[in-house]
Short mmCIF file of C-alpha atoms and ligand atoms in Angstrom, two decimals:
data_model
loop_
_atom_site.label_atom_id
_atom_site.label_comp_id
_atom_site.label_asym_id
_atom_site.label_seq_id
_atom_site.Cartn_x
_atom_site.Cartn_y
_atom_site.Cartn_z
CA UNK A 1 45.29 125.51 85.83
CA UNK A 2 43.35 124.73 88.99
CA UNK A 3 39.80 123.50 88.65
CA UNK A 4 37.61 125.22 91.18
CA UNK A 5 35.00 122.49 90.95
CA UNK A 6 37.41 119.94 92.42
CA UNK A 7 35.89 119.39 95.88
CA UNK A 8 39.16 118.07 97.23
CA UNK A 9 41.13 121.17 96.31
CA UNK A 10 42.29 122.91 99.48
CA UNK A 11 43.75 126.32 100.19
CA UNK A 12 46.86 127.24 102.14
CA UNK A 13 44.53 129.71 103.89
CA UNK A 14 42.74 127.97 106.75
CA UNK A 15 39.10 127.14 105.96
CA UNK A 16 37.05 125.46 108.69
CA UNK A 17 34.75 122.58 107.73
CA UNK A 18 31.57 124.61 108.21
CA UNK A 19 32.81 127.70 106.34
CA UNK A 20 30.65 129.09 103.51
CA UNK A 21 33.81 130.18 101.70
CA UNK A 22 36.05 127.30 100.64
CA UNK A 23 38.33 127.66 97.62
CA UNK A 24 35.45 126.42 95.44
CA UNK A 25 33.32 129.50 96.22
CA UNK A 26 35.39 132.61 95.33
CA UNK A 27 32.55 135.14 95.70
CA UNK A 28 32.96 138.83 94.89
CA UNK A 29 32.35 141.83 97.12
CA UNK A 30 33.46 145.38 97.88
CA UNK A 31 35.25 146.15 101.15
CA UNK A 32 37.01 148.90 103.04
CA UNK A 33 39.75 148.78 105.65
CA UNK A 34 39.98 151.63 108.18
CA UNK A 35 41.09 154.74 106.30
CA UNK A 36 41.29 152.89 102.97
CA UNK A 37 39.24 153.26 99.79
CA UNK A 38 36.50 150.82 98.75
CA UNK A 39 37.82 148.08 96.48
CA UNK A 40 37.05 144.60 95.17
CA UNK A 41 37.60 141.49 97.24
CA UNK A 42 36.97 137.81 97.49
CA UNK A 43 36.80 135.69 100.61
CA UNK A 44 38.44 132.40 101.57
CA UNK A 45 37.45 131.04 105.00
CA UNK A 46 37.58 134.00 107.37
CA UNK A 47 40.10 135.87 105.23
CA UNK A 48 39.15 138.76 102.94
CA UNK A 49 41.41 138.95 99.90
CA UNK A 50 42.11 142.38 98.37
CA UNK A 51 41.80 141.84 94.61
CA UNK A 52 42.92 145.36 93.77
CA UNK A 53 46.19 144.84 95.66
CA UNK A 54 46.65 141.51 93.89
CA UNK A 55 46.06 143.12 90.50
CA UNK A 56 48.54 145.93 91.29
CA UNK A 57 51.16 143.37 92.30
CA UNK A 58 50.77 141.62 88.96
CA UNK A 59 49.01 138.43 90.02
CA UNK A 60 46.38 138.81 87.29
CA UNK A 61 48.70 140.06 84.54
CA UNK A 62 47.96 137.14 82.24
CA UNK A 63 44.24 137.94 82.23
CA UNK A 64 44.17 141.29 80.43
CA UNK A 65 41.84 142.91 82.97
CA UNK A 66 42.42 146.62 83.58
CA UNK A 67 43.78 146.95 87.17
CA UNK A 68 41.55 149.96 87.70
CA UNK A 69 38.42 147.77 87.54
CA UNK A 70 39.42 146.21 90.89
CA UNK A 71 39.77 149.60 92.53
CA UNK A 72 36.25 150.92 91.96
CA UNK A 73 33.71 151.27 94.76
CA UNK A 74 31.26 148.91 93.00
CA UNK A 75 31.73 145.70 91.01
CA UNK A 76 29.68 146.85 88.01
CA UNK A 77 32.64 147.48 85.69
CA UNK A 78 34.43 144.31 86.79
CA UNK A 79 31.32 142.18 86.29
CA UNK A 80 30.91 143.71 82.82
CA UNK A 81 34.10 141.98 81.58
CA UNK A 82 31.76 139.05 80.88
CA UNK A 83 31.47 135.43 81.86
CA UNK A 84 34.54 133.92 80.11
CA UNK A 85 36.88 136.58 81.54
CA UNK A 86 35.21 136.35 84.95
CA UNK A 87 35.61 132.60 84.90
CA UNK A 88 39.30 132.92 84.07
CA UNK A 89 39.67 135.35 87.01
CA UNK A 90 38.01 132.94 89.46
CA UNK A 91 40.19 130.07 88.26
CA UNK A 92 43.33 132.18 88.58
CA UNK A 93 42.38 133.17 92.15
CA UNK A 94 41.74 129.50 93.02
CA UNK A 95 45.11 128.60 91.52
CA UNK A 96 47.03 131.19 93.55
CA UNK A 97 45.47 130.08 96.82
CA UNK A 98 45.65 126.32 96.15
CA UNK A 99 47.76 124.69 98.86
CA UNK A 100 50.63 123.56 96.65
CA UNK A 101 51.12 126.96 94.97
CA UNK A 102 54.01 128.95 96.53
CA UNK A 103 53.53 132.23 94.52
CA UNK A 104 51.88 134.06 97.41
CA UNK A 105 51.93 131.34 100.09
CA UNK A 106 55.67 131.70 100.62
CA UNK A 107 55.72 135.52 100.67
CA UNK A 108 54.31 136.75 103.99
CA UNK A 109 55.63 140.25 103.24
CA UNK A 110 53.31 140.53 100.24
CA UNK A 111 50.44 138.78 102.03
CA UNK A 112 50.13 141.57 104.60
CA UNK A 113 48.99 143.97 101.86
CA UNK A 114 46.47 141.48 100.47
CA UNK A 115 44.93 139.39 103.28
CA UNK A 116 42.68 140.80 105.99
CA UNK A 117 40.75 139.06 108.80
CA UNK A 118 37.04 139.24 107.87
CA UNK A 119 36.27 140.82 111.24
CA UNK A 120 38.61 143.75 110.55
CA UNK A 121 37.01 145.04 107.35
CA UNK A 122 33.76 146.77 106.47
CA UNK A 123 31.73 145.29 103.64
CA UNK A 124 30.02 147.72 101.24
CA UNK A 125 27.21 147.47 98.69
CA UNK A 126 28.81 145.19 96.07
CA UNK A 127 27.07 146.76 93.08
CA UNK A 128 25.36 149.95 92.07
CA UNK A 129 21.79 148.75 91.57
CA UNK A 130 20.26 150.68 88.71
CA UNK A 131 16.97 148.83 88.56
CA UNK A 132 15.30 146.40 90.90
CA UNK A 133 12.46 143.96 90.26
CA UNK A 134 10.80 141.81 92.89
CA UNK A 135 9.07 138.64 91.74
CA UNK A 136 6.47 136.58 93.59
CA UNK A 137 7.63 133.16 92.47
CA UNK A 138 7.08 130.80 95.43
CA UNK A 139 3.80 128.94 94.97
CA UNK A 140 3.62 128.16 98.68
CA UNK A 141 3.98 131.85 99.60
CA UNK A 142 1.52 133.07 96.97
CA UNK A 143 -0.98 130.41 98.08
CA UNK A 144 -0.62 131.27 101.77
CA UNK A 145 -1.11 135.00 101.12
CA UNK A 146 -4.10 134.21 98.88
CA UNK A 147 -5.68 132.08 101.62
CA UNK A 148 -5.14 134.76 104.26
CA UNK A 149 -6.26 137.80 102.26
CA UNK A 150 -8.63 136.49 99.61
CA UNK A 151 -10.30 133.15 99.17
CA UNK A 152 -8.97 129.76 100.39
CA UNK A 153 -10.78 128.06 97.50
CA UNK A 154 -9.12 130.30 94.90
CA UNK A 155 -5.90 131.25 96.65
CA UNK A 156 -3.86 131.71 93.48
CA UNK A 157 -5.04 134.39 91.07
CA UNK A 158 -5.79 133.10 87.53
CA UNK A 159 -2.56 134.56 86.06
CA UNK A 160 -0.15 133.12 88.64
CA UNK A 161 0.77 129.83 86.92
CA UNK A 162 1.14 131.58 83.54
CA UNK A 163 3.17 134.69 84.45
CA UNK A 164 6.16 135.07 86.79
CA UNK A 165 4.32 137.87 88.61
CA UNK A 166 6.52 140.76 89.73
CA UNK A 167 6.74 144.51 90.22
CA UNK A 168 9.38 147.18 89.76
CA UNK A 169 10.74 148.13 93.15
CA UNK A 170 13.01 150.93 94.32
CA UNK A 171 16.79 150.53 94.16
CA UNK A 172 17.83 153.53 96.29
CA UNK A 173 16.88 151.78 99.53
CA UNK A 174 18.68 148.49 98.87
CA UNK A 175 21.46 148.39 101.45
CA UNK A 176 24.17 145.98 102.58
CA UNK A 177 24.04 143.67 105.59
CA UNK A 178 24.75 145.46 108.86
CA UNK A 179 22.73 148.52 107.88
CA UNK A 180 19.99 149.04 110.48
CA UNK A 181 16.57 150.28 109.44
CA UNK A 182 14.11 152.50 111.31
CA UNK A 183 10.56 151.28 111.64
CA UNK A 184 8.70 153.07 108.83
CA UNK A 185 5.84 155.49 109.37
CA UNK A 186 2.88 155.66 107.08
CA UNK A 187 -0.85 155.38 106.54
CA UNK A 188 -2.72 152.41 107.90
CA UNK A 189 -6.41 151.71 108.28
CA UNK A 190 -7.96 149.20 110.67
CA UNK A 191 -10.78 147.12 109.17
CA UNK A 192 -13.18 148.61 111.69
CA UNK A 193 -12.06 152.23 111.23
CA UNK A 194 -13.74 154.68 108.88
CA UNK A 195 -10.57 156.69 108.15
CA UNK A 196 -6.86 155.92 107.94
CA UNK A 197 -4.37 157.04 110.57
CA UNK A 198 -0.71 158.04 110.34
CA UNK A 199 2.05 156.62 112.53
CA UNK A 200 4.75 153.96 112.90
CA UNK A 201 3.91 150.63 111.25
CA UNK A 202 2.79 148.00 113.75
CA UNK A 203 3.48 145.12 111.39
CA UNK A 204 7.10 145.23 110.24
CA UNK A 205 8.02 141.92 108.63
CA UNK A 206 10.90 140.28 106.82
CA UNK A 207 10.67 138.46 103.51
CA UNK A 208 13.15 135.64 103.03
CA UNK A 209 14.35 136.00 99.45
CA UNK A 210 17.32 135.48 97.21
CA UNK A 211 18.20 137.89 94.41
CA UNK A 212 20.16 137.48 91.22
CA UNK A 213 22.28 140.22 89.68
CA UNK A 214 22.64 140.68 85.95
CA UNK A 215 26.15 140.90 84.52
CA UNK A 216 25.37 141.82 80.93
CA UNK A 217 23.29 144.61 79.46
CA UNK A 218 20.77 144.48 76.65
CA UNK A 219 19.44 147.18 74.35
CA UNK A 220 15.90 148.48 74.43
CA UNK A 221 13.79 146.25 72.20
CA UNK A 222 15.92 143.16 72.79
CA UNK A 223 14.64 140.08 74.65
CA UNK A 224 16.63 137.42 76.51
CA UNK A 225 15.49 133.83 75.94
CA UNK A 226 15.31 131.31 78.79
CA UNK A 227 18.15 129.51 77.01
CA UNK A 228 20.44 132.56 77.14
CA UNK A 229 19.24 133.93 80.48
CA UNK A 230 21.99 132.48 82.65
CA UNK A 231 24.65 134.04 80.39
CA UNK A 232 23.25 137.38 81.57
CA UNK A 233 23.27 136.48 85.28
CA UNK A 234 26.45 137.06 87.28
CA UNK A 235 25.48 135.65 90.66
CA UNK A 236 23.22 135.69 93.67
CA UNK A 237 22.86 137.16 97.15
CA UNK A 238 20.54 136.70 100.12
CA UNK A 239 17.81 139.33 100.17
CA UNK A 240 15.69 140.49 103.11
CA UNK A 241 12.82 142.46 101.59
CA UNK A 242 11.53 144.31 104.66
CA UNK A 243 7.80 144.90 104.48
CA UNK A 244 5.23 146.85 106.51
CA UNK A 245 2.12 144.68 106.29
CA UNK A 246 -0.35 147.22 107.67
CA UNK A 247 0.83 149.92 105.26
CA UNK A 248 0.82 147.36 102.42
CA UNK A 249 -2.75 146.27 103.12
CA UNK A 250 -4.13 149.81 102.82
CA UNK A 251 -2.04 151.11 99.92
CA UNK A 252 -1.63 148.20 97.52
CA UNK A 253 -4.95 148.43 95.64
CA UNK A 254 -4.93 149.01 92.69
CA UNK A 255 -1.26 149.46 91.70
CA UNK A 256 0.56 147.13 94.08
CA UNK A 257 3.41 147.54 96.59
CA UNK A 258 4.75 151.04 97.22
CA UNK A 259 5.82 152.57 100.55
CA UNK A 260 5.33 149.31 102.44
CA UNK A 261 8.29 147.89 100.53
CA UNK A 262 10.78 150.68 99.86
CA UNK A 263 11.99 151.66 103.34
CA UNK A 264 14.84 149.15 103.24
CA UNK A 265 15.79 145.86 101.58
CA UNK A 266 19.00 144.31 102.82
CA UNK A 267 21.43 142.06 100.92
CA UNK A 268 24.33 139.82 101.88
CA UNK A 269 27.66 141.38 100.84
CA UNK A 270 29.20 138.52 98.84
CA UNK A 271 27.90 137.77 95.35
CA UNK A 272 28.16 134.03 94.81
CA UNK A 273 28.57 133.25 91.10
CA UNK A 274 26.31 130.86 89.24
CA UNK A 275 29.50 128.91 88.44
CA UNK A 276 30.04 128.26 92.16
CA UNK A 277 26.42 127.10 92.50
CA UNK A 278 26.70 124.69 89.56
CA UNK A 279 27.09 121.51 91.69
CA UNK A 280 23.83 122.30 93.47
CA UNK A 281 21.45 122.45 90.51
CA UNK A 282 18.17 120.62 91.02
CA UNK A 283 14.95 120.33 89.01
CA UNK A 284 12.14 122.72 89.89
CA UNK A 285 8.54 121.76 90.66
CA UNK A 286 6.43 120.45 87.76
CA UNK A 287 4.71 123.36 86.04
CA UNK A 288 1.12 122.49 85.29
CA UNK A 289 -0.52 123.79 83.13
CA UNK A 290 2.30 124.00 80.58
CA UNK A 291 3.74 127.49 80.34
CA UNK A 292 3.87 129.55 77.16
CA UNK A 293 6.77 128.71 74.87
CA UNK A 294 8.88 131.80 75.72
CA UNK A 295 8.92 130.61 79.35
CA UNK A 296 9.86 126.98 78.72
CA UNK A 297 13.24 125.81 80.02
CA UNK A 298 15.41 122.76 79.42
CA UNK A 299 17.49 121.21 82.18
CA UNK A 300 17.72 122.16 85.84
CA UNK A 301 17.49 125.83 86.80
CA UNK A 302 16.72 125.58 90.50
CA UNK A 303 19.44 125.47 93.15
CA UNK A 304 19.45 123.58 96.44
CA UNK A 305 20.20 126.48 98.80
CA UNK A 306 19.22 125.94 102.42
CA UNK A 307 17.91 129.11 103.99
CA UNK A 308 17.59 129.98 107.68
CA UNK A 309 15.93 132.98 109.29
CA UNK A 310 16.72 133.89 112.88
CA UNK A 311 15.40 136.63 115.15
CA UNK A 312 17.65 138.02 117.84
CA UNK A 313 15.93 140.26 120.39
CA UNK A 314 18.18 142.86 122.06
CA UNK A 315 20.69 141.13 124.40
CA UNK A 316 19.12 137.72 123.73
CA UNK A 317 20.35 134.68 121.80
CA UNK A 318 19.29 134.31 118.18
CA UNK A 319 16.32 132.03 117.57
CA UNK A 320 15.55 130.08 114.40
CA UNK A 321 12.09 130.91 113.04
CA UNK A 322 12.30 129.48 109.51
CA UNK A 323 14.24 126.88 107.55
CA UNK A 324 13.38 127.04 103.84
CA UNK A 325 15.08 126.32 100.52
CA UNK A 326 15.51 128.17 97.21
CA UNK A 327 14.75 124.88 95.40
CA UNK A 328 11.03 125.36 96.14
CA UNK A 329 10.78 128.22 93.63
CA UNK A 330 7.99 127.56 91.11
CA UNK A 331 9.40 130.02 88.56
CA UNK A 332 13.16 129.76 88.04
CA UNK A 333 15.59 132.61 87.39
CA UNK A 334 15.83 131.92 83.64
CA UNK A 335 12.05 132.25 83.34
CA UNK A 336 12.07 135.42 85.44
CA UNK A 337 14.67 137.12 83.24
CA UNK A 338 13.00 135.93 80.02
CA UNK A 339 9.71 137.35 81.25
CA UNK A 340 11.34 140.63 82.39
CA UNK A 341 12.68 141.23 78.87
CA UNK A 342 10.04 139.59 76.66
CA UNK A 343 8.45 142.96 75.89
CA UNK A 344 11.79 144.55 74.96
CA UNK A 345 12.57 146.02 78.40
CA UNK A 346 16.34 146.57 78.54
CA UNK A 347 18.50 145.45 81.47
CA UNK A 348 21.82 146.69 82.82
CA UNK A 349 24.85 145.30 84.65
CA UNK A 350 24.16 145.37 88.40
CA UNK A 351 20.38 145.18 88.19
CA UNK A 352 18.80 143.13 90.95
CA UNK A 353 15.92 140.66 90.78
CA UNK A 354 14.35 139.39 94.01
CA UNK A 355 12.81 135.93 94.00
CA UNK A 356 9.85 136.85 96.15
CA UNK A 357 9.36 135.35 99.59
CA UNK A 358 10.61 131.75 99.61
CA UNK A 359 8.19 129.62 101.60
CA UNK A 360 8.31 125.85 101.67
CA UNK A 361 5.55 123.26 102.08
CA UNK A 362 5.90 122.76 105.87
CA UNK A 363 4.97 125.04 108.81
CA UNK A 364 8.66 125.46 109.75
CA UNK A 365 9.59 126.65 106.24
CA UNK A 366 7.46 129.79 105.93
CA UNK A 367 9.48 132.80 104.73
CA UNK A 368 7.73 135.71 106.48
CA UNK A 369 6.27 136.47 109.91
CA UNK A 370 2.94 137.09 108.18
CA UNK A 371 2.84 133.37 107.36
CA UNK A 372 4.74 131.99 110.39
CA UNK A 373 2.36 133.70 112.83
CA UNK A 374 -0.50 133.34 110.31
CA UNK A 375 -1.76 136.94 110.38
CA UNK A 376 -1.07 137.15 114.10
CA UNK A 377 -3.12 134.10 115.09
CA UNK A 378 -0.10 131.84 115.86
CA UNK A 379 2.43 134.02 117.70
CA UNK A 380 6.01 132.74 117.95
CA UNK A 381 7.25 132.11 121.50
CA UNK A 382 10.70 133.55 122.09
CA UNK A 383 13.26 132.18 124.58
CA UNK A 384 12.73 135.15 126.92
CA UNK A 385 8.99 134.40 127.15
CA UNK A 386 7.91 137.21 124.84
CA UNK A 387 5.86 136.60 121.69
CA UNK A 388 6.29 137.77 118.12
CA UNK A 389 3.56 138.29 115.56
CA UNK A 390 5.82 140.64 113.63
CA UNK A 391 9.22 142.28 114.31
CA UNK A 392 9.72 144.35 117.48
CA UNK A 393 11.95 147.40 117.81
CA UNK A 394 15.59 146.41 118.38
CA UNK A 395 15.07 142.88 117.04
CA UNK A 396 17.84 141.82 114.69
CA UNK A 397 16.83 139.70 111.69
CA UNK A 398 19.50 137.31 110.41
CA UNK A 399 19.30 135.22 107.25
CA UNK A 400 21.85 132.59 106.25
CA UNK A 401 22.08 130.54 103.07
CA UNK A 402 24.30 127.60 102.15
CA UNK A 403 24.49 124.61 99.81
CA UNK A 404 25.81 121.27 101.01
CA UNK A 405 26.48 118.26 98.81
CA UNK A 406 28.91 115.41 99.41
CA UNK A 407 31.99 117.10 100.88
CA UNK A 408 31.32 120.56 99.50
CA UNK A 409 29.70 123.50 101.28
CA UNK A 410 29.22 126.76 99.37
CA UNK A 411 27.45 129.55 101.20
CA UNK A 412 26.41 133.16 101.14
CA UNK A 413 27.36 134.12 104.68
CA UNK A 414 24.59 136.17 106.19
CA UNK A 415 22.40 139.23 105.86
CA UNK A 416 21.70 140.99 109.12
CA UNK A 417 19.69 144.08 110.03
CA UNK A 418 18.28 145.55 113.22
CA UNK A 419 14.89 147.26 113.28
CA UNK A 420 15.33 150.55 115.13
CA UNK A 421 12.43 152.51 116.64
CA UNK A 422 10.62 154.89 114.29
CA UNK A 423 12.23 158.31 114.02
CA UNK A 424 10.43 161.00 116.00
MN1 MN B 1 9.39 140.81 98.32
#
């Protein structure tokens, strides 16, 4: 059987050197072709591979996976087959598309029902998200926000280095890349004003995040240890957690984020498995003081994922505004899931867990406009001469994420959304 970790393994499908989707990636998504139903897919280079068609034609017959699971409009049931079966599926896909394998390579008549140019299909939400949590796990981001809004001398609140701070968000407004979002309306209050006003937010922002998706459920009362956490995590996506800073500032005391955060969060369409990210594991930052025992982890649980954010004004070229990395996360995903469940909170397949804004230690690695433009005091100059403190109407926000090591590049593609004017 093929080994998908072999960096020299090549596909008979063309994969360019800078592609996020070599044969070692094999991500999972849901797609539609014009007039066709939503179904499961993977991607190799710029080719989308219809996994339902492959299952129906018998390519996965040795795996004992119900064909119907590939024909659903979400991946939840397919993910629920579990890690060993999912691993066997990825290896079988890699084997079929490995350059020396003639099973499908030499049958163009069958290929036309299975292979589609990426540009010709429409990607859908890959999972039904039952529950969504957003953490706040970047120490650089939490420190920057603390400096701006509280006290530079005590930027981190006393709990921050002891608890992976998070909140329960709203899943109904998590949408897939390419979905455009209207500028939200809501209550804001200027510092100098006596009363709040209602209208379109003036401070729409992005938050550069990644999110993991759980692939295994637990029962109420059960906790997941840091040691077992990754067995419950299927994979990751890029996550743009759109935020309205002026609404947030007025509403968040005392119960935290609400309408400033639930008008749209946008994800990349391909779920990259933790198996595919394995070669890119790195140690996280030193945690000092020592964390409580239920949060301790052994080994490396951070991943070296380079992250870019670009803003593209209408009819203008895209412009890089941030280059960060997932490896900066203070709290890792195993700690986040252990904390989420330590009180007995149950989790389900398809639940989503945002990392929180991923800022790095340098001025070019800040993961939100709030930080990049430092509360509006350091506007970003755009190529057309305009300035940005936050996001303007008809600006498109693009995030890309990719790992590179030796000769291997594994990526997430992109998450893209345009901010439309507020509805009237
Ligand atoms: Mn967030």
